[in-house]
XYZ file of C-alpha atoms in Angstrom:
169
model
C -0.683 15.205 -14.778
C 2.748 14.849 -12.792
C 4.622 12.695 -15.618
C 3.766 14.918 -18.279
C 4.883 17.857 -16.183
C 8.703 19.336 -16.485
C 11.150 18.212 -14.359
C 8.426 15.490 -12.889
C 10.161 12.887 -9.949
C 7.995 10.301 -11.796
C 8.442 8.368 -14.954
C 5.705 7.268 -17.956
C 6.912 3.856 -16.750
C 5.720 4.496 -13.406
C 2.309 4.859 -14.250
C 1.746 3.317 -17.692
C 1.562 -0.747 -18.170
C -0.120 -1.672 -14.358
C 0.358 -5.629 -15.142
C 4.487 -4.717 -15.567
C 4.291 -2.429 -11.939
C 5.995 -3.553 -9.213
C 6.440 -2.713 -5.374
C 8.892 -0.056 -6.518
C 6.083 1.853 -8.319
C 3.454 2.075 -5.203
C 7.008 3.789 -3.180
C 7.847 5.450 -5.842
C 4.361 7.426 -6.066
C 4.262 8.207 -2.395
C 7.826 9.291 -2.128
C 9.081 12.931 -0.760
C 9.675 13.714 -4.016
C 6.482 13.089 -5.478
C 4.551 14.499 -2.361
C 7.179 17.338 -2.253
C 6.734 18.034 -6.299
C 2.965 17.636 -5.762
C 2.735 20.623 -3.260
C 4.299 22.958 -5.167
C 2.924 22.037 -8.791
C -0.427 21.338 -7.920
C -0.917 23.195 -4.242
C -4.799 22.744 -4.567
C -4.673 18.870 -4.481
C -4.751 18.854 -1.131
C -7.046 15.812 -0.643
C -4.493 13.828 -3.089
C -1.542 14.989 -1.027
C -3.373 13.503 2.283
C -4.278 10.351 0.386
C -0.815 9.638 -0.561
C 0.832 10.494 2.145
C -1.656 8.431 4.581
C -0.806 4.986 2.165
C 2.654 5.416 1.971
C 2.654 5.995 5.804
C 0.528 2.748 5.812
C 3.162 1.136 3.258
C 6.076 1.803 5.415
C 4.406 0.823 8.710
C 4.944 -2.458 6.951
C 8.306 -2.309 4.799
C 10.201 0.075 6.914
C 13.336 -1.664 8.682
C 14.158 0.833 11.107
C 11.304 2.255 12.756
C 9.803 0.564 16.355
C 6.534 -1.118 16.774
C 4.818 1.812 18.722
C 5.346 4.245 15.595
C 3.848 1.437 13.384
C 1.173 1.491 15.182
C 0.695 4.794 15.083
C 1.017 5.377 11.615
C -1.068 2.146 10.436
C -3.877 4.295 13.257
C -3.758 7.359 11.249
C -4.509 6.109 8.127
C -7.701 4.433 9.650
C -8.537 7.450 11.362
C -8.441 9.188 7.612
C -10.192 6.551 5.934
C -12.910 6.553 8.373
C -13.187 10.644 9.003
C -13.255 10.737 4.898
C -15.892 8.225 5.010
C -17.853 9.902 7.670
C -17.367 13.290 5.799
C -18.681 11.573 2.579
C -22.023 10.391 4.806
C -22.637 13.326 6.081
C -22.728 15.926 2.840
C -25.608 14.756 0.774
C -24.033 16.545 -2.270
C -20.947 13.929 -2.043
C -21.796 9.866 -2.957
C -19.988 7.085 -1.795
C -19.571 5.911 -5.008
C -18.327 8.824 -6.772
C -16.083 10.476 -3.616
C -15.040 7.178 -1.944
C -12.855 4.364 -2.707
C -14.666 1.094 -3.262
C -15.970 -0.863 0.062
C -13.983 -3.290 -1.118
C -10.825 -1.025 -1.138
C -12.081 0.004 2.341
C -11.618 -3.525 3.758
C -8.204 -4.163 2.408
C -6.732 -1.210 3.940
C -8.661 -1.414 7.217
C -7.245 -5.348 7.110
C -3.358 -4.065 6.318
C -4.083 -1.567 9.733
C -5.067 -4.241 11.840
C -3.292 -7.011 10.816
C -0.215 -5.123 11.365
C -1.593 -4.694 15.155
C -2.438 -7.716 15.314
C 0.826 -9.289 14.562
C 2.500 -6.604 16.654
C 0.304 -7.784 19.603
C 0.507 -11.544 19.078
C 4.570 -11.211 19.146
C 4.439 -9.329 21.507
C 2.282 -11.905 23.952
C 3.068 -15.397 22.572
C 6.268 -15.169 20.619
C 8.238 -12.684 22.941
C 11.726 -14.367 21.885
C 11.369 -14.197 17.975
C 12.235 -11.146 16.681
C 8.943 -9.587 14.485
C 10.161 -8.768 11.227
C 7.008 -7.242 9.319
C 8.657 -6.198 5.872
C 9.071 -10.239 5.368
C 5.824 -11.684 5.930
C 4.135 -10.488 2.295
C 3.594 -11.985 -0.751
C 6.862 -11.126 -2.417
C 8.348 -14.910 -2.226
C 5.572 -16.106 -4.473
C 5.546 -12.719 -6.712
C 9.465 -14.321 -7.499
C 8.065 -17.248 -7.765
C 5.415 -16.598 -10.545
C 8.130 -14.713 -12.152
C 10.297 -17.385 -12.445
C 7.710 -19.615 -13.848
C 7.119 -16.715 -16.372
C 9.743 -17.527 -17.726
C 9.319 -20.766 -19.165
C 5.577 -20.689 -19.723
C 4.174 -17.432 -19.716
C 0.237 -18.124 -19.370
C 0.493 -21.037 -16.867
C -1.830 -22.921 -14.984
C -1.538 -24.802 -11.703
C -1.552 -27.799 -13.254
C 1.834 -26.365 -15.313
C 3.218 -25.784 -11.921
C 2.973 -29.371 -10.933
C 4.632 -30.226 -13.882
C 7.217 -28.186 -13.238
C 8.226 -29.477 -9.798
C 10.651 -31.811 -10.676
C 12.629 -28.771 -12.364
């Protein structure tokens, strides 16, 4: 709906061709603009408002370079504290299914891992690595993303026996 509405902060390219989608997309989606267009396009999507604000508060907990440790917290909190009074609110209308109103379990577990990893890591700098500076936004996948891109481009369906081949290079 918002890409094929006027003056829409998102693109077709945003949305269309998921294998081509990159870390750009998933901020792009849950950007002021795209929260801010939402509310006034679409002001009974409430529940799709919350949802993307809550994940792009959990993105930046992660990717943001200028907010302290206490607010990641915080914000990584909140979107467990969603996740788990949506789930509880699912449970406890027998109209609504998990399956039909809920993300996946497995879904579940990823995000409820990104939450309390990020505590985690906060907590372990904080106790056994109190002279390195934590630096959250680098410790992803995004070196081997380049990586895989770069063997894209001289095999494009590759196998990890390709890759040791390509060592030497």
């Amino acid at each position: 709906k918002i890409i094929h509405n006027k003056n829409s902060p998102l693109f077709v390219r945003d949305v269309h061709c998921a294998d081509n989608q990159g870390n750009h997309t998933a901020a792009c989606l849950t950007s002021v603009q795209v929260l801010d267009y939402i509310m006034k396009t679409m002001p009974d999507e409430l529940g799709f408002i919350l949802f993307l604000f809550t994940f792009g508060e959990m993105l930046d907990a992660w990717q943001n370079r200028k907010i302290p440790h206490i607010d990641r917290i915080k914000m990584v909190l909140r979107a467990r504290l969603v996740l788990l009074g949506w789930l509880v609110f699912v449970d406890k209308h027998p109209e609504y299914t998990r399956r039909t109103h809920f993300i996946s379990m497995e879904a579940l577990e990823i995000f409820f891992r990104q939450c309390d990893s990020l505590i985690l890591l906060i907590l372990l700098y904080r106790d056994k690595y109190p002279d390195y500076p934590l630096l959250p936004w680098l410790i992803s996948t995004e070196a081997v993303e380049h990586l895989f891109g770069a063997i894209r481009l001289l095999k494009t369906d590759f196998t990890y026996s390709d890759i040791l081949c390509m060592m030497p290079k």
